[in-house]
Amino acid sequence: MPHALADTADPLDEAARSLLSPPPAPGPAAVKRSGAATVIYAAAGLFAVVGLMGMATGGQDVEGADPGYSAGYYLGAVAVPVLAALVGLVVQLATKQRRVRTAEAGVAAQRAAWEQRHKVWQAAWLCRRCRVGFFPEGAIRPDVPASAAVPVTELPMWVTTTAERVLGAPGPAVAR
């Protein structure tokens, strides 16, 4: 397939070129945010809203109360959300390394599958007159027979299916 795309003497139209393009490479690892930390942050936000609403009412509950109670009433409205946010930060930082390893293992598995699809894509041939793709005998591996002709419109799925069937599904790249 790479030769058909690089041929400048008889260039392909854009529709065929897009169907015959190599499979896209996987993107970078996306590290997810800790679910527990998100819940703790939400609770901290809720505590902050409730505390600010209590302070906005003018502290009607603390009129004539002990000074220690009044101080706790106002400091608690600030201290509890700040403490909850700090706990959320600690949880997020404590689980970061595990989340990064999980994301990188996922990308490594995607990369291995992409390499297999790319190898199969490179072995594919194109008949321009018939507008079909095929594998000559031994193009992928010496023991793989020639394939049937497949319409160009079905080529991307055909490459993926052939890679899984002939080369097998790649195993996990990192032991968990």
mmCIF file of C-alpha atoms in Angstrom:
data_model
loop_
_atom_site.group_PDB
_atom_site.id
_atom_site.type_symbol
_atom_site.label_atom_id
_atom_site.label_comp_id
_atom_site.label_asym_id
_atom_site.label_seq_id
_atom_site.Cartn_x
_atom_site.Cartn_y
_atom_site.Cartn_z
ATOM 1 C CA MET A 1 0.000 0.000 0.000
ATOM 2 C CA PRO A 2 2.768 2.542 0.687
ATOM 3 C CA HIS A 3 3.818 2.328 -2.986
ATOM 4 C CA ALA A 4 0.324 3.125 -4.227
ATOM 5 C CA LEU A 5 0.168 6.238 -2.049
ATOM 6 C CA ALA A 6 3.640 7.399 -3.101
ATOM 7 C CA ASP A 7 3.046 6.924 -6.848
ATOM 8 C CA THR A 8 3.194 10.373 -8.474
ATOM 9 C CA ALA A 9 2.814 9.116 -12.066
ATOM 10 C CA ASP A 10 -0.782 7.999 -11.476
ATOM 11 C CA PRO A 11 -2.011 9.687 -8.258
ATOM 12 C CA LEU A 12 -5.094 8.423 -6.461
ATOM 13 C CA ASP A 13 -8.170 10.543 -5.849
ATOM 14 C CA GLU A 14 -8.766 11.870 -2.324
ATOM 15 C CA ALA A 15 -11.486 9.326 -1.487
ATOM 16 C CA ALA A 16 -9.218 6.388 -2.340
ATOM 17 C CA ARG A 17 -6.238 8.045 -0.670
ATOM 18 C CA SER A 18 -8.150 8.418 2.616
ATOM 19 C CA LEU A 19 -9.257 4.764 2.523
ATOM 20 C CA LEU A 20 -5.741 3.560 1.711
ATOM 21 C CA SER A 21 -3.975 5.673 4.354
ATOM 22 C CA PRO A 22 -2.085 3.798 7.060
ATOM 23 C CA PRO A 23 -3.889 3.120 10.334
ATOM 24 C CA PRO A 24 -3.528 6.090 12.698
ATOM 25 C CA ALA A 25 -0.962 5.738 15.471
ATOM 26 C CA PRO A 26 -2.242 5.785 19.067
ATOM 27 C CA GLY A 27 -2.066 9.082 20.929
ATOM 28 C CA PRO A 28 -0.274 9.844 24.180
ATOM 29 C CA ALA A 29 -1.370 8.322 27.471
ATOM 30 C CA ALA A 30 -4.295 10.109 29.102
ATOM 31 C CA VAL A 31 -4.006 9.935 32.881
ATOM 32 C CA LYS A 32 -7.409 9.967 34.542
ATOM 33 C CA ARG A 33 -8.133 11.927 37.695
ATOM 34 C CA SER A 34 -8.632 9.920 40.859
ATOM 35 C CA GLY A 35 -12.320 9.185 41.414
ATOM 36 C CA ALA A 36 -11.923 9.295 45.195
ATOM 37 C CA ALA A 37 -10.176 12.663 45.014
ATOM 38 C CA THR A 38 -12.976 14.016 42.815
ATOM 39 C CA VAL A 39 -15.589 12.963 45.380
ATOM 40 C CA ILE A 40 -13.575 14.578 48.179
ATOM 41 C CA TYR A 41 -13.216 17.798 46.157
ATOM 42 C CA ALA A 42 -16.978 17.840 45.575
ATOM 43 C CA ALA A 43 -17.589 17.387 49.316
ATOM 44 C CA ALA A 44 -15.134 20.218 50.050
ATOM 45 C CA GLY A 45 -17.030 22.456 47.637
ATOM 46 C CA LEU A 46 -20.328 21.543 49.298
ATOM 47 C CA PHE A 47 -18.890 22.306 52.747
ATOM 48 C CA ALA A 48 -17.577 25.625 51.441
ATOM 49 C CA VAL A 49 -20.979 26.612 50.022
ATOM 50 C CA VAL A 50 -22.798 25.654 53.234
ATOM 51 C CA GLY A 51 -20.202 27.482 55.340
ATOM 52 C CA LEU A 52 -20.345 30.622 53.219
ATOM 53 C CA MET A 53 -24.138 30.587 53.304
ATOM 54 C CA GLY A 54 -24.000 30.345 57.098
ATOM 55 C CA MET A 55 -21.576 33.254 57.270
ATOM 56 C CA ALA A 56 -23.712 35.269 54.824
ATOM 57 C CA THR A 57 -26.759 34.991 57.073
ATOM 58 C CA GLY A 58 -24.879 37.055 59.602
ATOM 59 C CA GLY A 59 -24.328 34.302 62.114
ATOM 60 C CA GLN A 60 -27.827 34.370 63.594
ATOM 61 C CA ASP A 61 -27.150 31.030 65.255
ATOM 62 C CA VAL A 62 -24.252 32.432 67.282
ATOM 63 C CA GLU A 63 -25.820 35.624 68.665
ATOM 64 C CA GLY A 64 -25.257 35.653 72.387
ATOM 65 C CA ALA A 65 -23.286 32.408 72.281
ATOM 66 C CA ASP A 66 -19.986 31.612 73.908
ATOM 67 C CA PRO A 67 -16.972 33.222 72.137
ATOM 68 C CA GLY A 68 -15.405 29.769 71.567
ATOM 69 C CA TYR A 69 -18.568 28.597 69.833
ATOM 70 C CA SER A 70 -18.643 31.734 67.693
ATOM 71 C CA ALA A 71 -14.999 31.274 66.696
ATOM 72 C CA GLY A 72 -15.620 27.610 65.815
ATOM 73 C CA TYR A 73 -18.696 28.554 63.826
ATOM 74 C CA TYR A 74 -16.769 30.955 61.614
ATOM 75 C CA LEU A 75 -13.471 29.044 61.459
ATOM 76 C CA GLY A 76 -15.265 25.773 60.740
ATOM 77 C CA ALA A 77 -16.818 27.315 57.654
ATOM 78 C CA VAL A 78 -13.297 27.813 56.304
ATOM 79 C CA ALA A 79 -11.294 25.036 57.983
ATOM 80 C CA VAL A 80 -13.489 22.070 57.015
ATOM 81 C CA PRO A 81 -13.472 22.787 53.240
ATOM 82 C CA VAL A 82 -9.732 23.534 53.283
ATOM 83 C CA LEU A 83 -9.031 20.320 55.222
ATOM 84 C CA ALA A 84 -11.210 18.299 52.830
ATOM 85 C CA ALA A 85 -9.421 19.837 49.824
ATOM 86 C CA LEU A 86 -6.050 18.931 51.335
ATOM 87 C CA VAL A 87 -7.200 15.345 51.930
ATOM 88 C CA GLY A 88 -8.343 15.209 48.291
ATOM 89 C CA LEU A 89 -4.937 16.460 47.161
ATOM 90 C CA VAL A 90 -3.162 13.815 49.254
ATOM 91 C CA VAL A 91 -5.391 11.079 47.808
ATOM 92 C CA GLN A 92 -4.793 12.309 44.266
ATOM 93 C CA LEU A 93 -1.018 12.441 44.717
ATOM 94 C CA ALA A 94 -0.927 9.048 46.459
ATOM 95 C CA THR A 95 -2.692 7.319 43.567
ATOM 96 C CA LYS A 96 -0.984 9.200 40.731
ATOM 97 C CA GLN A 97 1.791 6.681 40.128
ATOM 98 C CA ARG A 98 -0.694 3.812 39.794
ATOM 99 C CA ARG A 99 -2.908 5.827 37.442
ATOM 100 C CA VAL A 100 0.093 6.764 35.265
ATOM 101 C CA ARG A 101 1.225 3.108 35.057
ATOM 102 C CA THR A 102 -2.288 2.026 34.069
ATOM 103 C CA ALA A 103 -2.506 4.680 31.337
ATOM 104 C CA GLU A 104 0.940 3.807 29.978
ATOM 105 C CA ALA A 105 0.086 0.083 29.910
ATOM 106 C CA GLY A 106 -3.053 0.881 27.914
ATOM 107 C CA VAL A 107 -1.070 2.921 25.406
ATOM 108 C CA ALA A 108 1.569 0.173 25.136
ATOM 109 C CA ALA A 109 -1.158 -2.357 24.263
ATOM 110 C CA GLN A 110 -2.664 0.051 21.716
ATOM 111 C CA ARG A 111 0.795 0.620 20.249
ATOM 112 C CA ALA A 112 1.410 -3.129 19.867
ATOM 113 C CA ALA A 113 -1.941 -3.557 18.086
ATOM 114 C CA TRP A 114 -1.164 -0.556 15.865
ATOM 115 C CA GLU A 115 2.239 -2.015 14.927
ATOM 116 C CA GLN A 116 0.536 -5.240 13.849
ATOM 117 C CA ARG A 117 -2.055 -3.373 11.761
ATOM 118 C CA HIS A 118 0.683 -1.239 10.225
ATOM 119 C CA LYS A 119 2.734 -4.322 9.301
ATOM 120 C CA VAL A 120 -0.308 -5.857 7.600
ATOM 121 C CA TRP A 121 -1.135 -2.550 5.876
ATOM 122 C CA GLN A 122 2.408 -2.382 4.458
ATOM 123 C CA ALA A 123 2.049 -5.908 3.060
ATOM 124 C CA ALA A 124 -1.205 -5.111 1.226
ATOM 125 C CA TRP A 125 -1.207 -4.574 -2.525
ATOM 126 C CA LEU A 126 -3.581 -2.495 -4.630
ATOM 127 C CA CYS A 127 -4.995 -3.290 -8.064
ATOM 128 C CA ARG A 128 -5.821 0.156 -9.458
ATOM 129 C CA ARG A 129 -7.804 -1.188 -12.409
ATOM 130 C CA CYS A 130 -10.114 -3.319 -10.228
ATOM 131 C CA ARG A 131 -9.938 -0.970 -7.195
ATOM 132 C CA VAL A 132 -9.320 -3.867 -4.811
ATOM 133 C CA GLY A 133 -6.702 -4.667 -2.194
ATOM 134 C CA PHE A 134 -5.127 -8.093 -1.636
ATOM 135 C CA PHE A 135 -2.192 -9.925 -0.087
ATOM 136 C CA PRO A 136 0.057 -11.973 -2.364
ATOM 137 C CA GLU A 137 1.129 -15.325 -1.006
ATOM 138 C CA GLY A 138 3.702 -14.901 1.776
ATOM 139 C CA ALA A 139 3.355 -11.107 1.950
ATOM 140 C CA ILE A 140 2.596 -11.037 5.678
ATOM 141 C CA ARG A 141 4.409 -14.212 6.706
ATOM 142 C CA PRO A 142 5.804 -17.072 4.606
ATOM 143 C CA ASP A 143 3.082 -19.474 5.785
ATOM 144 C CA VAL A 144 0.148 -17.134 4.976
ATOM 145 C CA PRO A 145 -1.604 -17.915 1.670
ATOM 146 C CA ALA A 146 -2.747 -15.292 -0.814
ATOM 147 C CA SER A 147 -5.929 -13.496 0.126
ATOM 148 C CA ALA A 148 -9.077 -12.835 -1.819
ATOM 149 C CA ALA A 149 -9.523 -9.427 -3.412
ATOM 150 C CA VAL A 150 -11.296 -6.930 -1.159
ATOM 151 C CA PRO A 151 -12.908 -3.659 -2.296
ATOM 152 C CA VAL A 152 -10.957 -0.544 -1.353
ATOM 153 C CA THR A 153 -13.901 0.689 0.746
ATOM 154 C CA GLU A 154 -13.479 -2.301 3.076
ATOM 155 C CA LEU A 155 -9.686 -2.071 3.327
ATOM 156 C CA PRO A 156 -9.343 -0.419 6.785
ATOM 157 C CA MET A 157 -11.501 -3.048 8.533
ATOM 158 C CA TRP A 158 -9.929 -5.814 6.464
ATOM 159 C CA VAL A 159 -6.419 -4.793 7.572
ATOM 160 C CA THR A 160 -7.494 -4.774 11.245
ATOM 161 C CA THR A 161 -9.230 -8.150 10.977
ATOM 162 C CA THR A 162 -6.330 -9.740 9.100
ATOM 163 C CA ALA A 163 -3.812 -8.439 11.642
ATOM 164 C CA GLU A 164 -5.795 -9.980 14.505
ATOM 165 C CA ARG A 165 -6.391 -13.259 12.654
ATOM 166 C CA VAL A 166 -2.876 -13.797 11.272
ATOM 167 C CA LEU A 167 -0.658 -12.142 13.862
ATOM 168 C CA GLY A 168 -2.905 -12.677 16.909
ATOM 169 C CA ALA A 169 -4.103 -10.169 19.449
ATOM 170 C CA PRO A 170 -1.186 -8.542 21.271
ATOM 171 C CA GLY A 171 -0.962 -9.434 24.938
ATOM 172 C CA PRO A 172 -0.621 -6.984 27.801
ATOM 173 C CA ALA A 173 2.647 -5.100 27.517
ATOM 174 C CA VAL A 174 3.125 -4.540 31.248
ATOM 175 C CA ALA A 175 2.489 -7.066 34.000
ATOM 176 C CA ARG A 176 0.076 -5.726 36.572
#
